[in-house]
């Protein structure tokens, strides 16, 4: 492992700034810590609030991520308050946390790490704790004590597994007191602690220890088919993509019975080999490589047993069966090992391994599912290395349950902000790059949805997705090219869409074109193109969307962006109004046909949206101005004045109506028309 230490960068740093620097270079290496794992501290002499000199332990706050940590994520505690605890026999977690909070010198600081006392008791100035992959490959074996001694010699000690907290802090301190010349301490089935009088020494010790472990593990794996022969070969890319698109909604439906989940798919070639190997069935079911992963990953992944993953019927059956068995196993495990007074968490898996196809990870949003994915991308190589060395072992199952249901760990989850209205929902919008589509997409993203932007203009859709992701920092927008009038393209686009977040909950049929001419002068090609996009396009995309929703079995919502023209047509809009009328009629049929499946289908009917609209081209503006006998620059005001509220309609107004009809607030509404036209008497729905 390469050291990332830079004398140049560290030279002017001291105190908390220095530990921020070192924490970040630790966090930058995903083989050391991932997503909030590990912790770091520094002991300095400073001042308390009275201005009196005191020794201060600055430690990483609970839940912050070393990769991006800043000084505000560290908590100062009065060290001399903490040290007397080393002589106590026992202390409950709650007592310890309350005691620590009274020693915090800054009431605005985050809650200090659960491993605070461990950092306090060890006397070194700088301390780093990581869950290094290579170290865990050694500890997660049957004879880890012997092995650690063999690899590192007497200057490194192994502390038996104890759940983080008071007892672990004491156990580490006792080992240290008995051997003050130790270089580092390894926590069995958990991770590594290094220290030093300088930040560099403590950091370099981590790198040195991990490098030694890496060399040992690599040598053990050399020339061995560690996990036995490949039993299910990875499907070729195209077949695999089709299989992923077909199975994702089945899986999502199974996993979303309590709450909807977002699914991410991963098929790195090493992972595919691991999942398809002979021993995968056994080694994947042992437990996490460090307990910290549990709250994200659950104790085990679900490994689907299916010899023919390219047979969609067989695979769907295997997935359903696997999910049922997993839930039963989770329930049995909970009932057998649960700590007092806890309620059962979601019994569904977070990691689903499908031989030949890859891994799905789940979460309430993309971030949560990415965390699970990243953790398992580091777990399977640890399992493989530990198996090569000896045999993969995790903490005992009782301890797994104690940790999974540990209030201290679940407290971290309670710090998360409340979920937004469309959190966990997946939305697909057609014609998303246009003014109305973009306004709808923006509104959904702001309310927490995952949004797939489809448009015939991929560049514009990609640009929009990029902007939305930058604004929301959630990677919840994705762009796909789709020509709604082309059956094959619709099929391809919906397949691609399903692979992105795993399914579909809300479909917004918004793509449309307007060609104007009197019937007498209308060209056949304009007539046919209008029907192809506004009517056939709506039919093809709705059909594809409904299929995914029905496969999931979770209900859903369809909102169609219709037009006031359907109820109150205007001259020269023959191709537009007739094709939109076909769309409208089809929408009503969809409401009738899909209600039994919990899929609501509604329409919004906007009128005259000029702002950024592709429909209102210069030519149409001029043509309409002429038709109404007004100057072209007055066209927007003219349309505003003809509605009852005398107001201009904007994309965001349509978005409001679309979001309402898509939300649970409209749970009892289907087959409805919601005008967004400022009030036009002739277009009142009836
Ligand atoms: Zn830890």
Coordinates of C-alpha atoms in Angstrom, one line a residue, residues 245-655:
X245 CA -33.6 -5.2 -17.0
X246 CA -36.0 -8.2 -16.8
X247 CA -35.1 -9.2 -13.2
X248 CA -34.7 -5.8 -11.5
X249 CA -38.5 -5.0 -11.3
X250 CA -39.2 -8.5 -10.0
X251 CA -36.5 -8.1 -7.3
X252 CA -37.5 -4.5 -6.5
X253 CA -41.1 -5.6 -6.0
X254 CA -40.0 -8.3 -3.6
X255 CA -37.7 -6.0 -1.6
X256 CA -40.1 -3.1 -1.4
X257 CA -42.9 -4.7 0.5
X258 CA -42.2 -2.6 3.6
X259 CA -40.8 0.5 1.9
X260 CA -39.7 1.1 -1.7
X261 CA -36.0 0.6 -2.4
X262 CA -33.7 1.9 -5.0
X263 CA -31.6 -0.8 -6.7
X264 CA -28.1 -0.5 -8.1
X265 CA -26.5 -3.1 -10.3
X266 CA -22.8 -4.0 -10.3
X267 CA -21.0 -6.5 -12.5
X268 CA -17.3 -6.0 -12.2
X269 CA -15.6 -9.1 -13.7
X270 CA -13.9 -10.2 -10.4
X271 CA -17.2 -10.0 -8.7
X272 CA -19.0 -12.1 -11.3
X273 CA -16.3 -14.8 -10.9
X274 CA -16.7 -14.7 -7.1
X275 CA -20.5 -15.0 -7.3
X276 CA -20.4 -17.8 -9.8
X277 CA -17.8 -19.8 -7.9
X278 CA -18.4 -23.2 -6.3
X279 CA -17.8 -22.0 -2.8
X280 CA -19.8 -18.7 -3.0
X281 CA -22.9 -20.3 -1.5
X282 CA -21.0 -21.1 1.6
X283 CA -18.5 -18.2 2.1
X284 CA -21.0 -15.4 1.4
X285 CA -23.2 -16.5 4.2
X286 CA -20.7 -16.2 7.1
X287 CA -21.1 -12.5 8.1
X288 CA -19.5 -9.1 7.7
X289 CA -15.7 -8.6 7.6
X290 CA -16.0 -5.8 10.2
X291 CA -19.2 -5.2 12.3
X292 CA -19.3 -1.6 11.3
X293 CA -20.8 -2.7 7.9
X294 CA -23.8 -4.3 9.5
X295 CA -26.1 -1.4 9.6
X296 CA -25.7 -0.9 5.9
X297 CA -25.3 -4.5 4.6
X298 CA -27.3 -6.7 7.0
X299 CA -25.6 -9.9 8.2
X300 CA -25.5 -11.7 4.8
X301 CA -26.2 -11.2 1.2
X302 CA -28.9 -13.2 -0.5
X303 CA -27.3 -15.5 -3.0
X304 CA -29.8 -16.6 -5.7
X305 CA -29.6 -20.2 -6.7
X306 CA -30.2 -20.4 -10.4
X307 CA -28.2 -22.4 -12.8
X308 CA -29.7 -20.7 -15.9
X309 CA -29.8 -17.0 -15.3
X310 CA -30.6 -16.4 -19.0
X311 CA -34.0 -18.1 -18.5
X312 CA -36.1 -15.2 -17.3
X313 CA -38.9 -17.3 -15.9
X314 CA -36.6 -19.6 -14.0
X315 CA -34.7 -16.6 -12.7
X316 CA -37.8 -14.8 -11.6
X317 CA -38.9 -17.8 -9.7
X318 CA -35.5 -18.3 -8.1
X319 CA -35.5 -14.6 -7.0
X320 CA -38.9 -14.8 -5.5
X321 CA -38.1 -18.0 -3.7
X322 CA -34.7 -16.6 -2.5
X323 CA -36.4 -13.5 -1.1
X324 CA -39.0 -15.5 0.8
X325 CA -36.3 -17.7 2.3
X326 CA -34.2 -14.7 3.2
X327 CA -37.0 -13.0 5.1
X328 CA -37.7 -16.2 7.0
X329 CA -34.0 -16.5 7.9
X330 CA -33.9 -12.9 9.1
X331 CA -37.0 -13.4 11.2
X332 CA -35.7 -16.6 12.8
X333 CA -32.3 -15.0 13.4
X334 CA -34.0 -12.0 15.0
X335 CA -36.2 -14.2 17.2
X336 CA -33.3 -16.3 18.4
X337 CA -30.7 -13.7 19.1
X338 CA -32.5 -10.4 19.6
X339 CA -31.5 -8.1 22.4
X340 CA -34.2 -7.0 24.9
X341 CA -36.7 -4.4 23.8
X342 CA -35.9 -4.0 20.2
X343 CA -38.3 -4.2 17.2
X344 CA -37.4 -6.0 14.1
X345 CA -35.9 -4.1 11.2
X346 CA -36.7 -4.7 7.5
X347 CA -36.1 -8.4 7.0
X348 CA -35.1 -8.0 3.4
X349 CA -31.5 -8.3 2.1
X350 CA -29.5 -5.3 1.1
X351 CA -27.2 -7.3 -1.2
X352 CA -28.5 -9.7 -3.8
X353 CA -25.9 -11.8 -5.6
X354 CA -27.1 -13.5 -8.8
X355 CA -24.6 -15.9 -10.5
X356 CA -24.0 -14.9 -14.1
X357 CA -25.6 -11.5 -13.7
X358 CA -23.9 -9.7 -10.8
X359 CA -24.9 -7.9 -7.7
X360 CA -27.8 -5.7 -6.8
X361 CA -27.5 -3.5 -3.8
X362 CA -30.5 -1.7 -2.2
X363 CA -31.1 1.4 -0.2
X364 CA -33.6 4.2 0.4
X365 CA -31.7 6.3 -2.2
X366 CA -28.7 6.1 -4.5
X367 CA -26.3 7.1 -1.8
X368 CA -27.5 4.3 0.6
X369 CA -27.4 1.7 -2.2
X370 CA -23.9 2.9 -3.2
X371 CA -22.6 2.6 0.3
X372 CA -23.8 -1.1 0.4
X373 CA -22.3 -1.7 -3.1
X374 CA -18.9 -0.2 -2.1
X375 CA -18.8 -2.1 1.2
X376 CA -19.4 -5.4 -0.6
X377 CA -16.9 -4.6 -3.3
X378 CA -14.4 -4.6 -0.5
X379 CA -15.9 -7.6 1.3
X380 CA -15.6 -10.2 -1.4
X381 CA -11.9 -9.8 -1.8
X382 CA -11.4 -10.1 2.0
X383 CA -13.5 -13.3 2.0
X384 CA -11.4 -14.6 -0.9
X385 CA -8.1 -13.8 0.8
X386 CA -9.2 -15.2 4.2
X387 CA -10.3 -18.4 2.5
X388 CA -6.9 -18.6 0.8
X389 CA -5.2 -18.2 4.1
X390 CA -7.4 -20.6 6.0
X391 CA -11.1 -20.2 6.2
X392 CA -13.3 -17.1 6.3
X393 CA -14.8 -16.3 9.7
X394 CA -16.8 -13.4 11.0
X395 CA -17.9 -12.5 14.6
X396 CA -20.3 -15.0 16.2
X397 CA -23.9 -14.8 15.1
X398 CA -25.1 -13.7 18.6
X399 CA -22.6 -10.8 18.3
X400 CA -23.8 -10.0 14.8
X401 CA -27.4 -9.6 16.1
X402 CA -26.2 -7.6 19.1
X403 CA -24.4 -5.3 16.8
X404 CA -27.1 -5.0 14.2
X405 CA -29.6 -4.1 16.9
X406 CA -27.2 -2.0 19.0
X407 CA -29.0 1.3 19.9
X408 CA -25.6 3.1 19.6
X409 CA -25.3 2.1 16.0
X410 CA -28.9 2.7 15.1
X411 CA -28.6 6.1 16.7
X412 CA -26.5 7.1 13.6
X413 CA -29.5 6.4 11.4
X414 CA -31.7 8.6 13.6
X415 CA -29.4 11.5 12.8
X416 CA -30.5 11.4 9.1
X417 CA -33.0 14.1 8.0
X418 CA -36.6 13.0 7.4
X419 CA -37.4 11.6 4.0
X420 CA -38.9 13.8 1.3
X421 CA -42.2 13.2 -0.4
X422 CA -40.8 11.3 -3.4
X423 CA -37.9 9.7 -1.6
X424 CA -37.6 6.0 -2.8
X425 CA -39.7 6.7 -5.9
X426 CA -38.4 6.3 -9.4
X427 CA -39.9 8.6 -12.1
X428 CA -39.5 8.5 -15.8
X429 CA -40.3 11.6 -17.9
X430 CA -40.6 11.6 -21.7
X431 CA -39.7 14.8 -23.5
X432 CA -37.8 15.7 -20.3
X433 CA -35.4 18.2 -21.9
X434 CA -38.2 20.6 -22.9
X435 CA -39.5 23.4 -20.7
X436 CA -42.4 21.5 -19.0
X437 CA -40.4 18.3 -18.8
X438 CA -37.4 20.1 -17.2
X439 CA -39.7 21.9 -14.7
X440 CA -41.3 18.6 -13.7
X441 CA -37.9 16.9 -13.4
X442 CA -36.6 19.7 -11.2
X443 CA -39.6 19.5 -8.9
X444 CA -39.3 15.7 -8.5
X445 CA -35.6 15.9 -7.8
X446 CA -36.2 18.6 -5.1
X447 CA -38.7 16.3 -3.5
X448 CA -36.2 13.4 -3.3
X449 CA -37.2 11.3 -6.3
X450 CA -34.9 9.4 -8.7
X451 CA -35.6 10.8 -12.1
X452 CA -34.9 9.3 -15.5
X453 CA -34.9 12.0 -18.2
X454 CA -35.7 10.7 -21.6
X455 CA -35.7 12.8 -24.7
X456 CA -35.0 12.5 -28.4
X457 CA -32.3 15.2 -27.8
X458 CA -29.8 13.2 -25.6
X459 CA -27.4 16.1 -25.3
X460 CA -30.0 18.4 -23.8
X461 CA -31.2 15.7 -21.5
X462 CA -27.7 14.9 -20.3
X463 CA -27.1 18.6 -19.7
X464 CA -30.2 18.8 -17.6
X465 CA -29.3 15.7 -15.6
X466 CA -25.9 17.1 -14.9
X467 CA -27.3 20.4 -13.7
X468 CA -29.9 18.6 -11.5
X469 CA -27.2 16.4 -10.0
X470 CA -25.0 19.3 -9.2
X471 CA -27.8 21.2 -7.6
X472 CA -29.0 18.3 -5.5
X473 CA -25.7 16.5 -5.0
X474 CA -27.6 13.2 -5.0
X475 CA -26.9 11.5 -8.4
X476 CA -30.7 11.1 -8.7
X477 CA -31.0 12.2 -12.3
X478 CA -30.0 10.2 -15.3
X479 CA -30.5 10.8 -19.0
X480 CA -31.5 8.3 -21.8
X481 CA -32.1 9.0 -25.4
X482 CA -35.6 7.9 -26.5
X483 CA -37.7 8.5 -29.6
X484 CA -41.2 7.8 -28.3
X485 CA -42.5 7.1 -31.9
X486 CA -40.0 4.2 -32.5
X487 CA -41.1 0.9 -30.9
X488 CA -37.6 -0.5 -30.8
X489 CA -36.1 2.6 -29.3
X490 CA -38.8 2.7 -26.7
X491 CA -38.0 -0.9 -25.8
X492 CA -34.3 -0.2 -25.6
X493 CA -34.7 3.0 -23.6
X494 CA -37.1 1.4 -21.0
X495 CA -34.7 -1.5 -20.6
X496 CA -31.8 0.9 -20.0
X497 CA -34.0 2.9 -17.6
X498 CA -34.8 -0.2 -15.5
X499 CA -31.1 -0.9 -15.1
X500 CA -30.4 2.5 -13.6
X501 CA -32.5 2.5 -10.4
X502 CA -34.1 -0.9 -10.6
X503 CA -37.7 -0.1 -11.6
X504 CA -40.4 2.5 -12.0
X505 CA -43.1 4.1 -9.8
X506 CA -44.2 7.2 -11.7
X507 CA -44.5 7.7 -15.4
X508 CA -44.9 11.2 -16.9
X509 CA -46.0 11.1 -20.5
X510 CA -44.9 14.5 -21.6
X511 CA -43.3 14.3 -25.0
X512 CA -45.2 16.1 -27.7
X513 CA -45.0 18.2 -30.8
X514 CA -47.2 20.9 -32.3
X515 CA -47.6 21.4 -36.0
X516 CA -50.0 24.1 -37.1
X517 CA -51.9 24.5 -40.3
X518 CA -55.6 24.4 -41.3
X519 CA -56.9 21.0 -42.2
X520 CA -57.0 22.1 -45.8
X521 CA -53.3 23.0 -45.8
X522 CA -52.0 20.4 -43.4
X523 CA -49.4 18.1 -45.0
X524 CA -49.7 14.4 -44.6
X525 CA -46.3 14.1 -43.1
X526 CA -47.2 16.7 -40.4
X527 CA -50.4 14.8 -39.6
X528 CA -48.6 11.5 -39.4
X529 CA -45.7 12.8 -37.4
X530 CA -48.2 14.4 -34.9
X531 CA -50.0 11.1 -34.5
X532 CA -46.7 9.2 -34.3
X533 CA -45.4 11.3 -31.4
X534 CA -48.5 12.5 -29.5
X535 CA -50.6 9.4 -29.9
X536 CA -48.5 6.4 -30.8
X537 CA -45.6 7.6 -28.7
X538 CA -47.8 7.9 -25.7
X539 CA -49.2 4.4 -26.4
X540 CA -45.7 2.8 -26.7
X541 CA -44.2 4.5 -23.7
X542 CA -47.2 3.9 -21.5
X543 CA -47.3 0.3 -22.5
X544 CA -43.6 -0.2 -21.5
X545 CA -44.1 1.8 -18.2
X546 CA -47.2 -0.2 -17.2
X547 CA -45.4 -3.5 -17.8
X548 CA -42.6 -2.6 -15.4
X549 CA -45.1 -1.3 -12.8
X550 CA -47.1 -4.5 -13.0
X551 CA -44.0 -6.7 -12.7
X552 CA -43.1 -4.9 -9.5
X553 CA -46.6 -5.2 -8.2
X554 CA -46.3 -2.0 -6.1
X555 CA -48.9 0.0 -7.9
X556 CA -47.8 3.3 -9.4
X557 CA -48.9 6.6 -11.0
X558 CA -49.1 7.8 -14.5
X559 CA -49.5 11.5 -15.3
X560 CA -50.1 12.6 -18.8
X561 CA -49.3 16.1 -19.9
X562 CA -52.3 16.7 -22.1
X563 CA -53.5 20.1 -23.4
X564 CA -56.4 22.5 -23.0
X565 CA -56.8 22.0 -26.8
X566 CA -58.4 18.6 -26.2
X567 CA -61.4 20.2 -24.5
X568 CA -61.3 23.5 -26.3
X569 CA -59.7 23.1 -29.7
X570 CA -58.5 26.1 -31.7
X571 CA -58.3 26.5 -35.5
X572 CA -55.1 25.4 -37.3
X573 CA -54.3 23.0 -34.4
X574 CA -56.0 20.0 -36.2
X575 CA -53.0 17.6 -36.1
X576 CA -52.1 18.6 -32.6
X577 CA -55.6 18.5 -31.1
X578 CA -56.6 15.3 -32.8
X579 CA -53.4 13.4 -31.8
X580 CA -53.7 14.8 -28.3
X581 CA -57.4 13.8 -28.2
X582 CA -56.3 10.2 -29.0
X583 CA -53.8 10.4 -26.2
X584 CA -56.4 11.7 -23.8
X585 CA -58.9 8.9 -24.7
X586 CA -56.2 6.3 -24.3
X587 CA -55.3 7.7 -20.9
X588 CA -58.9 7.3 -19.7
X589 CA -58.8 3.6 -20.9
X590 CA -55.5 3.2 -19.0
X591 CA -57.1 4.5 -15.8
X592 CA -59.9 1.9 -16.2
X593 CA -57.7 -1.0 -17.1
X594 CA -55.0 -0.5 -14.4
X595 CA -56.9 0.6 -11.3
X596 CA -57.1 -3.0 -10.1
X597 CA -53.3 -3.0 -9.9
X598 CA -53.2 0.1 -7.9
X599 CA -51.9 2.2 -10.8
X600 CA -53.6 5.6 -11.0
X601 CA -53.7 7.4 -14.3
X602 CA -54.4 11.1 -14.5
X603 CA -54.0 14.1 -16.8
X604 CA -53.0 17.7 -16.5
X605 CA -54.2 20.1 -19.1
X606 CA -51.9 23.2 -19.4
X607 CA -52.4 26.1 -21.8
X608 CA -49.9 28.3 -23.5
X609 CA -46.6 27.9 -21.8
X610 CA -44.1 30.1 -23.5
X611 CA -41.2 30.1 -21.1
X612 CA -38.5 28.0 -22.8
X613 CA -41.1 26.0 -24.7
X614 CA -40.2 24.0 -27.8
X615 CA -43.9 24.0 -28.9
X616 CA -44.0 27.8 -29.1
X617 CA -41.4 28.3 -31.9
X618 CA -41.0 31.7 -33.5
X619 CA -43.0 30.5 -36.5
X620 CA -45.9 29.4 -34.3
X621 CA -45.8 32.6 -32.3
X622 CA -46.0 34.6 -35.5
X623 CA -48.7 32.4 -36.9
X624 CA -50.8 32.6 -33.7
X625 CA -50.3 36.4 -33.5
X626 CA -51.5 36.7 -37.0
X627 CA -54.5 34.5 -36.3
X628 CA -55.5 36.6 -33.3
X629 CA -54.7 39.8 -35.2
X630 CA -52.2 41.1 -32.6
X631 CA -48.5 42.1 -32.8
X632 CA -46.2 39.1 -32.1
X633 CA -44.6 40.6 -29.1
X634 CA -48.0 40.8 -27.4
X635 CA -48.7 37.1 -27.8
X636 CA -47.8 36.1 -24.2
X637 CA -49.9 38.9 -22.7
X638 CA -52.8 38.0 -25.0
X639 CA -52.8 34.4 -23.8
X640 CA -52.5 35.5 -20.2
X641 CA -55.5 37.9 -20.6
X642 CA -57.8 35.3 -22.1
X643 CA -57.9 33.1 -18.9
X644 CA -60.0 33.9 -15.9
X645 CA -57.2 34.5 -13.5
X646 CA -55.4 36.7 -16.1
X647 CA -52.1 35.0 -15.4
X648 CA -49.2 33.5 -17.3
X649 CA -48.8 29.8 -17.0
X650 CA -45.3 28.5 -16.4
X651 CA -43.6 25.1 -16.4
X652 CA -43.4 25.1 -12.6
X653 CA -47.2 25.5 -12.4
X654 CA -47.6 22.3 -14.5
X655 CA -45.0 20.6 -12.3

